[in-house]
Coordinates of C-alpha atoms in Angstrom, one line a residue:
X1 CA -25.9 -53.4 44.5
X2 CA -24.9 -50.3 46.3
X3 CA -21.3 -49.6 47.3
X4 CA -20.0 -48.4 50.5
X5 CA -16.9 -46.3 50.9
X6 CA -15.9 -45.1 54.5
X7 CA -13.9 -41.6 54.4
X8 CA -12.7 -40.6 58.0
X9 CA -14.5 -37.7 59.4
X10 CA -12.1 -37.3 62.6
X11 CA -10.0 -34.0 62.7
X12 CA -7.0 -36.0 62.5
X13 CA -7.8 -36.7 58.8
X14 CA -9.8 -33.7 58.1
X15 CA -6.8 -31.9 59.1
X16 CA -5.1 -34.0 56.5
X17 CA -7.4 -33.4 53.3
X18 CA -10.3 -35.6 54.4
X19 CA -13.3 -33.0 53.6
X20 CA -11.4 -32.4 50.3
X21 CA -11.5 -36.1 49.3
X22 CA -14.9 -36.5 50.3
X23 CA -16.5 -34.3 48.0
X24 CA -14.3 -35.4 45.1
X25 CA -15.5 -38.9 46.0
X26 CA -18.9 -37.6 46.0
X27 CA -18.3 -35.5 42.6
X28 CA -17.6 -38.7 41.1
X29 CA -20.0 -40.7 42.6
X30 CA -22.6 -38.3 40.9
X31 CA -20.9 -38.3 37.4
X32 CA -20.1 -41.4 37.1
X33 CA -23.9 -42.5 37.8
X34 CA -22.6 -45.1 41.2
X35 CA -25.2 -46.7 43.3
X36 CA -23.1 -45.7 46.5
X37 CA -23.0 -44.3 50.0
X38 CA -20.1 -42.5 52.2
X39 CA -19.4 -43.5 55.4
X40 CA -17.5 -40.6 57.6
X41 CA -15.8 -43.5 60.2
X42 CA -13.3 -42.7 62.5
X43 CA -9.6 -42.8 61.8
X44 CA -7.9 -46.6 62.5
X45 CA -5.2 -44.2 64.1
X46 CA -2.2 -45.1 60.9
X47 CA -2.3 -41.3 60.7
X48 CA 0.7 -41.7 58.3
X49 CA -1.9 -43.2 55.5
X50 CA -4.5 -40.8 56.8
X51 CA -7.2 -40.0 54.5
X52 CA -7.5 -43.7 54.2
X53 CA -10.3 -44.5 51.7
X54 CA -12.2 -47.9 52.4
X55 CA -14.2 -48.9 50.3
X56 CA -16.5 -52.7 51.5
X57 CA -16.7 -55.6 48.4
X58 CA -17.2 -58.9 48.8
X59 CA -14.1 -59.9 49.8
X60 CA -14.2 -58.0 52.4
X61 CA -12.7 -54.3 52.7
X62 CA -10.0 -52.7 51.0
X63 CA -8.1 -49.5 51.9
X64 CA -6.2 -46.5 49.7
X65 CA -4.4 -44.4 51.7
X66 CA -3.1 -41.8 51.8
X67 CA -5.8 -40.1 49.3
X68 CA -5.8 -37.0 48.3
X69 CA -8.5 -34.9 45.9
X70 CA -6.6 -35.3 42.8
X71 CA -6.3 -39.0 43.3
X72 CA -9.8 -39.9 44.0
X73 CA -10.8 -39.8 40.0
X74 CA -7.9 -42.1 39.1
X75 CA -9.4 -44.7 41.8
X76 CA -12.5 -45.1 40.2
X77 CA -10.9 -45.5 36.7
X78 CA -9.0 -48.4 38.8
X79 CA -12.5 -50.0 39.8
X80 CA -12.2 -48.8 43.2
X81 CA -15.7 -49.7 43.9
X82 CA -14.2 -53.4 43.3
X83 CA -11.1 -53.1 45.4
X84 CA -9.2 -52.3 42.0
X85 CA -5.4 -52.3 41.7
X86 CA -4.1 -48.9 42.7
X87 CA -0.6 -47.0 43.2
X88 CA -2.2 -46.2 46.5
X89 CA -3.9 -50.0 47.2
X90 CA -3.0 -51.1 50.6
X91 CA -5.4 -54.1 50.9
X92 CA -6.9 -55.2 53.4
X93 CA -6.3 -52.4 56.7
X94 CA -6.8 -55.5 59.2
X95 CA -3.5 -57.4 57.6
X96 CA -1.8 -54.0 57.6
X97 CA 1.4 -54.5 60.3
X98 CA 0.6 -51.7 61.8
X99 CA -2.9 -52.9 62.7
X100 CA -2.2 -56.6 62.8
X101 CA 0.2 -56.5 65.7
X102 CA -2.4 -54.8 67.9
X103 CA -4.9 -56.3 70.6
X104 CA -7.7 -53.9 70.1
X105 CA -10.2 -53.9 73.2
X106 CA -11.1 -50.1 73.9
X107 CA -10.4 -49.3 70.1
X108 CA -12.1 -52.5 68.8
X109 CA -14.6 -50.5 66.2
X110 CA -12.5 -47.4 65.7
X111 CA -12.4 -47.3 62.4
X112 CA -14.5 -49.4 60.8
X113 CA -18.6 -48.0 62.4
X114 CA -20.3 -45.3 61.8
X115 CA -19.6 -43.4 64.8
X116 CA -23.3 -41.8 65.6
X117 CA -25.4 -45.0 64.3
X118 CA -26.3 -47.0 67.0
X119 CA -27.8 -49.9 64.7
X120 CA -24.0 -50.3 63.4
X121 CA -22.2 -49.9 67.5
X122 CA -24.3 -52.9 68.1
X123 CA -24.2 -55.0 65.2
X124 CA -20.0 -54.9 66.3
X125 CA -20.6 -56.0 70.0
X126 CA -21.9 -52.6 71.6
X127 CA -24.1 -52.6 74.6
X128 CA -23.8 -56.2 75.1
X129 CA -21.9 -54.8 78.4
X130 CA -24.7 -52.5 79.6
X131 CA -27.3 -55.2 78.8
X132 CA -25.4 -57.5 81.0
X133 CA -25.2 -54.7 83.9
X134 CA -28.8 -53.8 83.9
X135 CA -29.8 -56.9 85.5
X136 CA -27.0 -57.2 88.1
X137 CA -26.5 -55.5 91.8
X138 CA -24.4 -52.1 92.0
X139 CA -22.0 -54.2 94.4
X140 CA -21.3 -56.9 91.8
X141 CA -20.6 -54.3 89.0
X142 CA -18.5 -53.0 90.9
X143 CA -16.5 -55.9 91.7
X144 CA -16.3 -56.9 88.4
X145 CA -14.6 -53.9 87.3
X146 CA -12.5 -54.5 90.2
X147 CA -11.2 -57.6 89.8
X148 CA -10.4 -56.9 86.1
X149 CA -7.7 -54.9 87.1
X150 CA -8.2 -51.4 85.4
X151 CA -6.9 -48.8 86.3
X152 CA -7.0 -44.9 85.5
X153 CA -5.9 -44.0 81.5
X154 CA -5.8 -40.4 82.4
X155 CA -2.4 -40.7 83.9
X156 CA -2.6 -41.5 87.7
X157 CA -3.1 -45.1 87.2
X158 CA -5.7 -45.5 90.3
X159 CA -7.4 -48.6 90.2
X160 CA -11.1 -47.1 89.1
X161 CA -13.1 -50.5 90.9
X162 CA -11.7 -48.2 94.0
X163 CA -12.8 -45.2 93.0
X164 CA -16.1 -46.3 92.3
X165 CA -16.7 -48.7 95.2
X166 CA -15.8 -45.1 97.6
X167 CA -18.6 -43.1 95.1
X168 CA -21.1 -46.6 95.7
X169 CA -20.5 -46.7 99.4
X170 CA -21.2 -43.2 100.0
X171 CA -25.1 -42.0 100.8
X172 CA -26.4 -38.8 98.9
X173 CA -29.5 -37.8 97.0
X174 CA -27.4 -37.8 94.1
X175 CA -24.2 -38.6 92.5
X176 CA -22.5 -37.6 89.7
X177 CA -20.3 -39.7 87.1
X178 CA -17.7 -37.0 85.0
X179 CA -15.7 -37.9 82.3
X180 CA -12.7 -36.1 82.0
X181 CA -12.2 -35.6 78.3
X182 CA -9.7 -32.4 78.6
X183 CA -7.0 -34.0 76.6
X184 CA -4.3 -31.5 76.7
X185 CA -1.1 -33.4 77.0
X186 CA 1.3 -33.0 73.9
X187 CA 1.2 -36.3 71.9
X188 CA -2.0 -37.3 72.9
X189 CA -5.6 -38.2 70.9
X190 CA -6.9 -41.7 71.7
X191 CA -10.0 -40.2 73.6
X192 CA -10.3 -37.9 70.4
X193 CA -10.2 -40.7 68.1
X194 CA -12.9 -42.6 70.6
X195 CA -15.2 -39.3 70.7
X196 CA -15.0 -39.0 67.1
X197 CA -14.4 -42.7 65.8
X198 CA -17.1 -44.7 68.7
X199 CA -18.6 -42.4 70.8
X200 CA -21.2 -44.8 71.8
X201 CA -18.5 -46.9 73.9
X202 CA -18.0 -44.2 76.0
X203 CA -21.2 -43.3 76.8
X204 CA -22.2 -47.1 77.5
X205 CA -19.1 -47.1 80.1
X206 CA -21.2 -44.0 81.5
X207 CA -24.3 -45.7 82.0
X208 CA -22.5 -48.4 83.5
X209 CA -20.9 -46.3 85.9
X210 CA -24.1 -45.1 86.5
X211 CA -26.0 -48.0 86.9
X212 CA -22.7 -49.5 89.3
X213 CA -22.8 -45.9 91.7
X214 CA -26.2 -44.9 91.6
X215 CA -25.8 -41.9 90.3
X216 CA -27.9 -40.4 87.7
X217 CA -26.4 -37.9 86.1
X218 CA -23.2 -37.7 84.3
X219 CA -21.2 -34.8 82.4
X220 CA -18.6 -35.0 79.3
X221 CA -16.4 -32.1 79.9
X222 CA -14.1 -32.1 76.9
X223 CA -11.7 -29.5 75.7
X224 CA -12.8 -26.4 73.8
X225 CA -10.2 -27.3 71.1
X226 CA -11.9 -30.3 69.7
X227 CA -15.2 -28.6 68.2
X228 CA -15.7 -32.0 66.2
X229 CA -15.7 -34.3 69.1
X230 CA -17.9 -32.2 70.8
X231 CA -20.2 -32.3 67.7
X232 CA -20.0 -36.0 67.5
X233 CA -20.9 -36.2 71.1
X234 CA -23.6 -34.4 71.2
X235 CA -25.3 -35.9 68.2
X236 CA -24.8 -39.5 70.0
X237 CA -26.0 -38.8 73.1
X238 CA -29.1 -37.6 71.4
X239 CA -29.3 -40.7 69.3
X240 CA -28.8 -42.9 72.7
X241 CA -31.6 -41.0 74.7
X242 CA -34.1 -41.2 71.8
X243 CA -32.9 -45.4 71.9
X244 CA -33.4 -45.7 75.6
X245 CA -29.7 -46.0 76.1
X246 CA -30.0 -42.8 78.4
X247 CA -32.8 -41.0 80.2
X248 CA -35.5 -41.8 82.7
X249 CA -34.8 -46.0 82.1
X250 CA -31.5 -47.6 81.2
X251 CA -32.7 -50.0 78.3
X252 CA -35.9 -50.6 80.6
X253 CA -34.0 -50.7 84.2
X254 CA -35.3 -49.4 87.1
X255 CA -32.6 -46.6 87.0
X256 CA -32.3 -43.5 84.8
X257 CA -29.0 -42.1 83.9
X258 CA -28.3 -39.2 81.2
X259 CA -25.7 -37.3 80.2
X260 CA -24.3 -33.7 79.2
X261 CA -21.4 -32.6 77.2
X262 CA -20.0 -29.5 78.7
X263 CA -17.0 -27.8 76.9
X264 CA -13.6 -26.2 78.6
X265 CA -12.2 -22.9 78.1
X266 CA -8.6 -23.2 77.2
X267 CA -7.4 -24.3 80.7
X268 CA -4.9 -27.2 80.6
X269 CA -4.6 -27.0 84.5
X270 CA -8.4 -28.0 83.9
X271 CA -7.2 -31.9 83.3
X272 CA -6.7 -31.6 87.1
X273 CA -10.0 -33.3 88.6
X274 CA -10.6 -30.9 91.0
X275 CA -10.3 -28.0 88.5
X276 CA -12.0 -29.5 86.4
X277 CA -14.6 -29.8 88.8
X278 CA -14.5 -26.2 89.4
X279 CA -14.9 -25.0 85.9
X280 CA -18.1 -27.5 85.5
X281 CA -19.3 -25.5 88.2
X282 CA -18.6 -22.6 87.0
X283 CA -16.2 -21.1 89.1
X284 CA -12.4 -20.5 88.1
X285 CA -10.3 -23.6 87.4
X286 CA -8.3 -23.9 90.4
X287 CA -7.2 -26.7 92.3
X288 CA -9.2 -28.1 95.3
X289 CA -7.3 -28.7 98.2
X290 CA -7.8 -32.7 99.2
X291 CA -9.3 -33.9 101.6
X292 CA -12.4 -34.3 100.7
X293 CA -11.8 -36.4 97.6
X294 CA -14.5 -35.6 94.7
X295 CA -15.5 -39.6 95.4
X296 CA -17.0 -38.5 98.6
X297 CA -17.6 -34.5 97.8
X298 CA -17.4 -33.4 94.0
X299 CA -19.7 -32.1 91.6
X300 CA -21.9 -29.4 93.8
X301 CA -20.5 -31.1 97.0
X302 CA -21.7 -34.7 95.8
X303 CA -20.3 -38.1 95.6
X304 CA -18.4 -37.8 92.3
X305 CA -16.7 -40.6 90.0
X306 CA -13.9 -38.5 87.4
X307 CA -12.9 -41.2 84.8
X308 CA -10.6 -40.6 81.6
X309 CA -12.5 -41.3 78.4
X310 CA -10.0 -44.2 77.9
X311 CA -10.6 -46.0 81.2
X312 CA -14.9 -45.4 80.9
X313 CA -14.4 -46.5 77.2
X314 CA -13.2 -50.0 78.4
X315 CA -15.7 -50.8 81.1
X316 CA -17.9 -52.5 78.2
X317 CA -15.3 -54.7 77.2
X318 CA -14.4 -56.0 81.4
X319 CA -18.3 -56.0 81.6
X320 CA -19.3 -57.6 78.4
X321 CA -16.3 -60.3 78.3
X322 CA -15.5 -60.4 82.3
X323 CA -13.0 -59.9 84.8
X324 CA -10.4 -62.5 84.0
X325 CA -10.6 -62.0 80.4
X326 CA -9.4 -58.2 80.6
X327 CA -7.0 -59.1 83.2
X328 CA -5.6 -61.6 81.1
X329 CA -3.6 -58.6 79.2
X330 CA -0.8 -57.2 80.8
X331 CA 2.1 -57.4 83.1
X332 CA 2.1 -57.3 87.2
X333 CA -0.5 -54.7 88.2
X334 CA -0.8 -53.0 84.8
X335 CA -3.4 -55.1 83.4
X336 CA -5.6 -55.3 80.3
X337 CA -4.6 -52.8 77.2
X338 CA -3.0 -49.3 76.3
X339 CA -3.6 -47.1 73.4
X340 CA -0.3 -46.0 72.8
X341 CA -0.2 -43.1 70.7
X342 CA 2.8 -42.2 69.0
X343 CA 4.2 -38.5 67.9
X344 CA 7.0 -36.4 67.2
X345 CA 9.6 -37.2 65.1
X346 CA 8.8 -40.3 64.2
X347 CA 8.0 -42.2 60.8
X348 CA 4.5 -43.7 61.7
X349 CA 2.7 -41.6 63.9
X350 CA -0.5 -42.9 64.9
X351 CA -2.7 -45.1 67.8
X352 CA -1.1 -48.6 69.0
X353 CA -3.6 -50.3 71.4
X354 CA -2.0 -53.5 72.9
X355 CA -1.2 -55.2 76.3
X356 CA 1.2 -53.4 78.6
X357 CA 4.7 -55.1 78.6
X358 CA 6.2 -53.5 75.3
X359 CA 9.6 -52.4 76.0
X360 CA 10.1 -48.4 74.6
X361 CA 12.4 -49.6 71.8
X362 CA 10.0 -51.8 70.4
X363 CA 7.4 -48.9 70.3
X364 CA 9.9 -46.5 69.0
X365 CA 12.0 -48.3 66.9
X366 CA 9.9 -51.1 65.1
X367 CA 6.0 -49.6 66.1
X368 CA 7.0 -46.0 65.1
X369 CA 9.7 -47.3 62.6
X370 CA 12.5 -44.8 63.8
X371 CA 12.8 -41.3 63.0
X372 CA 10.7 -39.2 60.3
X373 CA 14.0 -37.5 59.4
X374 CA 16.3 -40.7 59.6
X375 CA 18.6 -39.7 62.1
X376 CA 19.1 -41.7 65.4
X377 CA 16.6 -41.4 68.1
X378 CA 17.8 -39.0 71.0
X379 CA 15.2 -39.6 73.3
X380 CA 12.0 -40.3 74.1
X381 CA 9.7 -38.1 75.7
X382 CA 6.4 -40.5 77.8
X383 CA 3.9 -39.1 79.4
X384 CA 2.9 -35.9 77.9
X385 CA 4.9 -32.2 78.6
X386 CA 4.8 -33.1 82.6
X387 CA 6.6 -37.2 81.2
X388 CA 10.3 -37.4 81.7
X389 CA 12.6 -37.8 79.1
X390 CA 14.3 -41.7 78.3
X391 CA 17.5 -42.0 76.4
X392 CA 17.9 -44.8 74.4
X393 CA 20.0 -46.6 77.4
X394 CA 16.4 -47.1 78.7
X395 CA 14.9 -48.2 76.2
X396 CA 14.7 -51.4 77.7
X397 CA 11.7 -50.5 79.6
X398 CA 8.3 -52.4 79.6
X399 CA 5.4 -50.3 79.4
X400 CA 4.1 -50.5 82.7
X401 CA 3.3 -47.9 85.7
X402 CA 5.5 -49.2 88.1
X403 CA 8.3 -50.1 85.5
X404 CA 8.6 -46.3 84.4
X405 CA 7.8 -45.1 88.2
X406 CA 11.4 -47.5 89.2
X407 CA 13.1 -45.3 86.1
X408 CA 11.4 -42.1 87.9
X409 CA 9.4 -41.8 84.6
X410 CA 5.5 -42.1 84.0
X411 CA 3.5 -43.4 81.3
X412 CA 0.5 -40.2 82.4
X413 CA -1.8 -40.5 79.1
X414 CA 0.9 -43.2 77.3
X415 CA 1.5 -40.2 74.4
X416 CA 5.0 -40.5 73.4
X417 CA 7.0 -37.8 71.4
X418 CA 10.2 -39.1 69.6
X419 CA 13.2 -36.7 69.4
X420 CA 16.2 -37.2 66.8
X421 CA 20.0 -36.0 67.6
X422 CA 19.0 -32.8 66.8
X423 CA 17.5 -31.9 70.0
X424 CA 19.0 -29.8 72.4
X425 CA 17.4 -31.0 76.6
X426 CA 18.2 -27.7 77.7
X427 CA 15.7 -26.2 75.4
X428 CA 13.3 -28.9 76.3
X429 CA 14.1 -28.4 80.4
X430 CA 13.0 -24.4 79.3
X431 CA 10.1 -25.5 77.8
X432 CA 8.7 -27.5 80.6
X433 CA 9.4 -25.2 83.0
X434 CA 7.7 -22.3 80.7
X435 CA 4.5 -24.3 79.8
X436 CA 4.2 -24.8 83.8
X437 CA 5.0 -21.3 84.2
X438 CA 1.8 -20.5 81.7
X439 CA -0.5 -23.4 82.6
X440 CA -0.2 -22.8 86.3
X441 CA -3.4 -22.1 88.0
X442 CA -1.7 -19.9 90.5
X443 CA -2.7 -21.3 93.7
X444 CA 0.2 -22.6 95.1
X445 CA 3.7 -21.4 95.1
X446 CA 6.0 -23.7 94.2
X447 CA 4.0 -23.9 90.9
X448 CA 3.4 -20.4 90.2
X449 CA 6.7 -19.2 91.7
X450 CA 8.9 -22.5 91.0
X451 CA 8.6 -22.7 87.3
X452 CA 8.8 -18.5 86.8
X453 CA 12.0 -19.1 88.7
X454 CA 13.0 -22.4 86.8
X455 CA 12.9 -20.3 83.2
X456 CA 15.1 -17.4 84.4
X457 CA 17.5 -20.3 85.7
X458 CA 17.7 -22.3 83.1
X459 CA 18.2 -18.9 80.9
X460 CA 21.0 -18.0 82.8
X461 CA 22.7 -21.5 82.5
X462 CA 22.5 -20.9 78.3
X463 CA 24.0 -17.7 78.9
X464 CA 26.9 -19.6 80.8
X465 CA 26.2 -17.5 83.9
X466 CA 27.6 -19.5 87.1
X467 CA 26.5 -22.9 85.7
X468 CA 27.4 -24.9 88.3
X469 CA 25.2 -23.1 90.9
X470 CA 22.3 -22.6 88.3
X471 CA 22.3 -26.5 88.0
X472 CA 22.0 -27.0 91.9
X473 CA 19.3 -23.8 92.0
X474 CA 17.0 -25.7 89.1
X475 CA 17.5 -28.9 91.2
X476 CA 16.6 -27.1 94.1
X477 CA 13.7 -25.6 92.6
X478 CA 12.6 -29.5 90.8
X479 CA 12.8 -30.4 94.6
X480 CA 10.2 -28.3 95.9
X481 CA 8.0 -28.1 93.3
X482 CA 7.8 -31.7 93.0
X483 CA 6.9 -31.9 97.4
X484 CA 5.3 -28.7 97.7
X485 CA 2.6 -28.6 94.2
X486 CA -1.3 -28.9 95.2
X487 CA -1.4 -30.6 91.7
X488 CA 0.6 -32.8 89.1
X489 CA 1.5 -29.5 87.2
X490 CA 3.7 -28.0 89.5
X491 CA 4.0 -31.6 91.4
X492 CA 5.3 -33.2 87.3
X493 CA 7.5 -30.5 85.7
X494 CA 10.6 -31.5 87.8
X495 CA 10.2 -35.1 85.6
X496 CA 11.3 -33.8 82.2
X497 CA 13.3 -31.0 83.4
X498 CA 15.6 -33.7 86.1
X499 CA 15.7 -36.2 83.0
X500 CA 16.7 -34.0 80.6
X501 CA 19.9 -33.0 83.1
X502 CA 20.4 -36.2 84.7
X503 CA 20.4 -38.0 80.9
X504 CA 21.9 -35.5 79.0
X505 CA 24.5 -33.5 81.0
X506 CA 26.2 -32.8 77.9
X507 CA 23.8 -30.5 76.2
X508 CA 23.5 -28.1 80.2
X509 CA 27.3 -27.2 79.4
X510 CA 26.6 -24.7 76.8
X511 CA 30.1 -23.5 77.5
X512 CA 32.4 -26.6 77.0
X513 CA 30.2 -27.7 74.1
X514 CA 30.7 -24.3 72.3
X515 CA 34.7 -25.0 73.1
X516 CA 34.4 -28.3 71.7
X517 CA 32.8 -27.5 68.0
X518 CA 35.5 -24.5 67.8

């Protein structure tokens, strides 16, 4: 009987050893004489046990984690093939906390299929959504979505049945559907673990889109600095167009819809949808003044839906399952699930999808266990390097858009980075108001100008130079920058800078705390 052991091919674990492991699993594979075959799944997202070995027995699977080369021939002297007793057993990854406490929707085969064979996405549920859209109206797709609740992942929170009713409503000879897979926000991977782990998710929520807009055509644009999801993609949207999933007829519809992945050139501005929309174009990723909205004039002037990979990804699930059953998850108008994904200093670092309505201690404290180093949690930055900064007087929060928005904080991509006592928030304000000052696109002012301006400030205040009027000059530069900003670069900074003064006053007295420690 041959044995299957699933090694994670993501760049998360290959960054961790993976390739290594594999080809010592392999070496003993060969020497050993094993009936066996290697599965390169995605990552479950416990990135703490990462490379997690799996190997499939009878009783189910078993993980090993985390493996590394010189491990692997001590696992097979411990029967791993069997689901052997190991130093480095962890049984069976479902009834693993960390994975047992989630509701998985979105990330439901991340993990466990191999990501580029179709035969395997379906056996686990895929395309049962698609096959249900094919044979209804545009209108009622679009409803559907709708009335499930979701809204944007990418940061904005816009409820995407909106979006795509505006893109359905509008007449052209052709429409355009464009994920936005330009994941640039620090703390963030869950549409790198779906591009690498279940690919085929995303590019079913495409065809739906599709199929709901009329539009025929749709584009990946994903960031230059994830070569392997770009592999992956490409590989399964070939696998999907030689299946029928994409190309001239959507498993048999009347209605052809394919896609193309197209890669970004460094640009984080490019996360912008308009810029984005520029660079797929060709042109210089700068930001589109609005009105129009890409929904009516986008892509090459067209009607245009932009989704995050996260929210496309879970438009299989509302469509396979329905409406009510999405909207089920969740609190007041955040409905359905979050992948949270959890960084920094923090003792388990990985992906946490579940329904909106955790409060930020939970997630930090017994989700992310605390601290890698052990020392108390200082704050908490949500959000990504544009999120404000929460102390741990704040911690009470639910997850939620408007929750965080009443705390003038945002959940953006719900990447969270975990900062011990350690930290010093003036460092952090210069930092936010540098990667601005490098990111900007340079269109508008208050971005290009605001944040150069915001660094020499903030500079100034270290030095102890006039503090008190440096404070009300950065606060006067947040100000503008936050009302004047074509784009949430420029428009976002003021967030963690304001947080970072308004929560920890003591570390923007560089003076009275070097008076103090003398």
């Amino acid at each position: 009987m041959s044995v299957t052991i699933y090694i994670p091919g993501d760049s998360g674990s290959l960054s961790l050893g993976a390739e290594k492991v594999a080809k010592a699993v392999e070496k003993e594979i060969a020497a050993r004489g094993i009936d066996a075959r290697i599965v390169r799944n995605g990552s479950r997202g416990l990135y703490w046990l990462e490379p997690m070995v799996e190997v499939r027995t009878e009783a189910g699977r078993v993980a090993y984690g985390p493996v590394s080369a010189k491990d692997v021939a001590s696992l097979f002297d411990a029967g791993l093939t069997n689901g052997g007793q190991h130093k480095l057993s962890l049984g069976d990854p479902e009834k693993l906390p960390f994975v047992a406490k989630q509701t998985r929707l979105t990330f439901a085969r991340c993990g466990i299929t191999d990501p580029i064979s179709l035969e395997d996405y379906e056996a686990h549920g895929g395309l049962a959504g698609l096959r249900k859209a094919v044979s209804m109206a545009p209108a009622d797709i679009v409803k559907q979505v709708t009335e499930s609740g979701l809204r944007g992942r990418g940061g904005a929170g816009f409820p995407t049945g909106i979006k795509w009713k505006t893109v359905l409503d509008t007449a052209a000879d052709q429409k355009y559907i464009v994920c936005n897979a330009d994941e640039g926000d620090s703390a963030t991977f869950a549409d790198r673990m779906i591009m690498e782990g279940d690919p085929f998710v995303l590019i079913e929520g495409m065809a739906i889109a599709g199929l709901a807009t009329h539009a025929t055509k749709g584009y990946v644009y994903i960031r230059s600095e994830y070569p392997h999801a770009i592999a992956v993609m490409d590989k399964a949207v070939k696998v999907a167009r030689r299946a029928g999933v994409l190309g001239k007829s959507v498993l048999g519809s009347s209605q052809g819809f394919d896609i193309e992945i197209r890669s970004g050139a460094g640009a984080y501005v490019c996360g912008e949808e308009t810029s984005l929309l520029n660079s797929l174009e060709g042109k210089r990723g700068v930001v589109r003044a609005k009105p129009p909205l890409p929904a009516i004039q986008g892509l090459f002037g067209k009607p245009t839906v932009i989704n995050n990979v996260i929210s496309l990804a879970s438009v299989p699930i509302v469509m396979d399952k329905g409406a009510q059953y999405y909207k089920d998850f969740g609190m007041g108008r955040s409905r359905g699930t979050i992948p949270i994904q959890i960084a920094g200093n923090v003792k388990h670092g990985g992906l946490f999808e579940v329904a909106f309505g955790l409060t930020l201690g939970e997630i930090v404290d017994e989700i992310g266990g605390g601290t890698a180093t052990g020392r108390p949690v200082k704050a908490v930055q949500v959000g990504g390097p544009l999120g404000a900064y929460f102390p741990r007087a704040l911690f009470d929060t639910p997850f939620d858009y408007e929750e965080f928005a009443k705390r003038d904080g945002l959940i953006g991509h719900a990447g969270i980075t975990v900062f011990d006592d350690s930290a010093d928030m003036l460092k952090q304000a210069r930092f936010a108001m540098e990667f601005c000052a490098i990111e900007s696109c340079g269109k508008c002012t208050p971005c290009r100008i605001g944040s150069t301006r915001g660094v020499e400030t903030l500079d100034k205040l270290k030095q102890n130079i006039e503090p008190e009027k440096q404070l009300a000059l950065v606060t006067d530069l947040c100000n503008t920058m936050k009302f004047g900003s074509l784009c949430a670069l420029g428009g976002f900074t003021p967030y963690p800078v304001m947080s970072a003064i308004h929560h920890f006053p003591e570390d923007f007295r560089p003076a009275a705390v070097a008076q103090a420690a003398e």
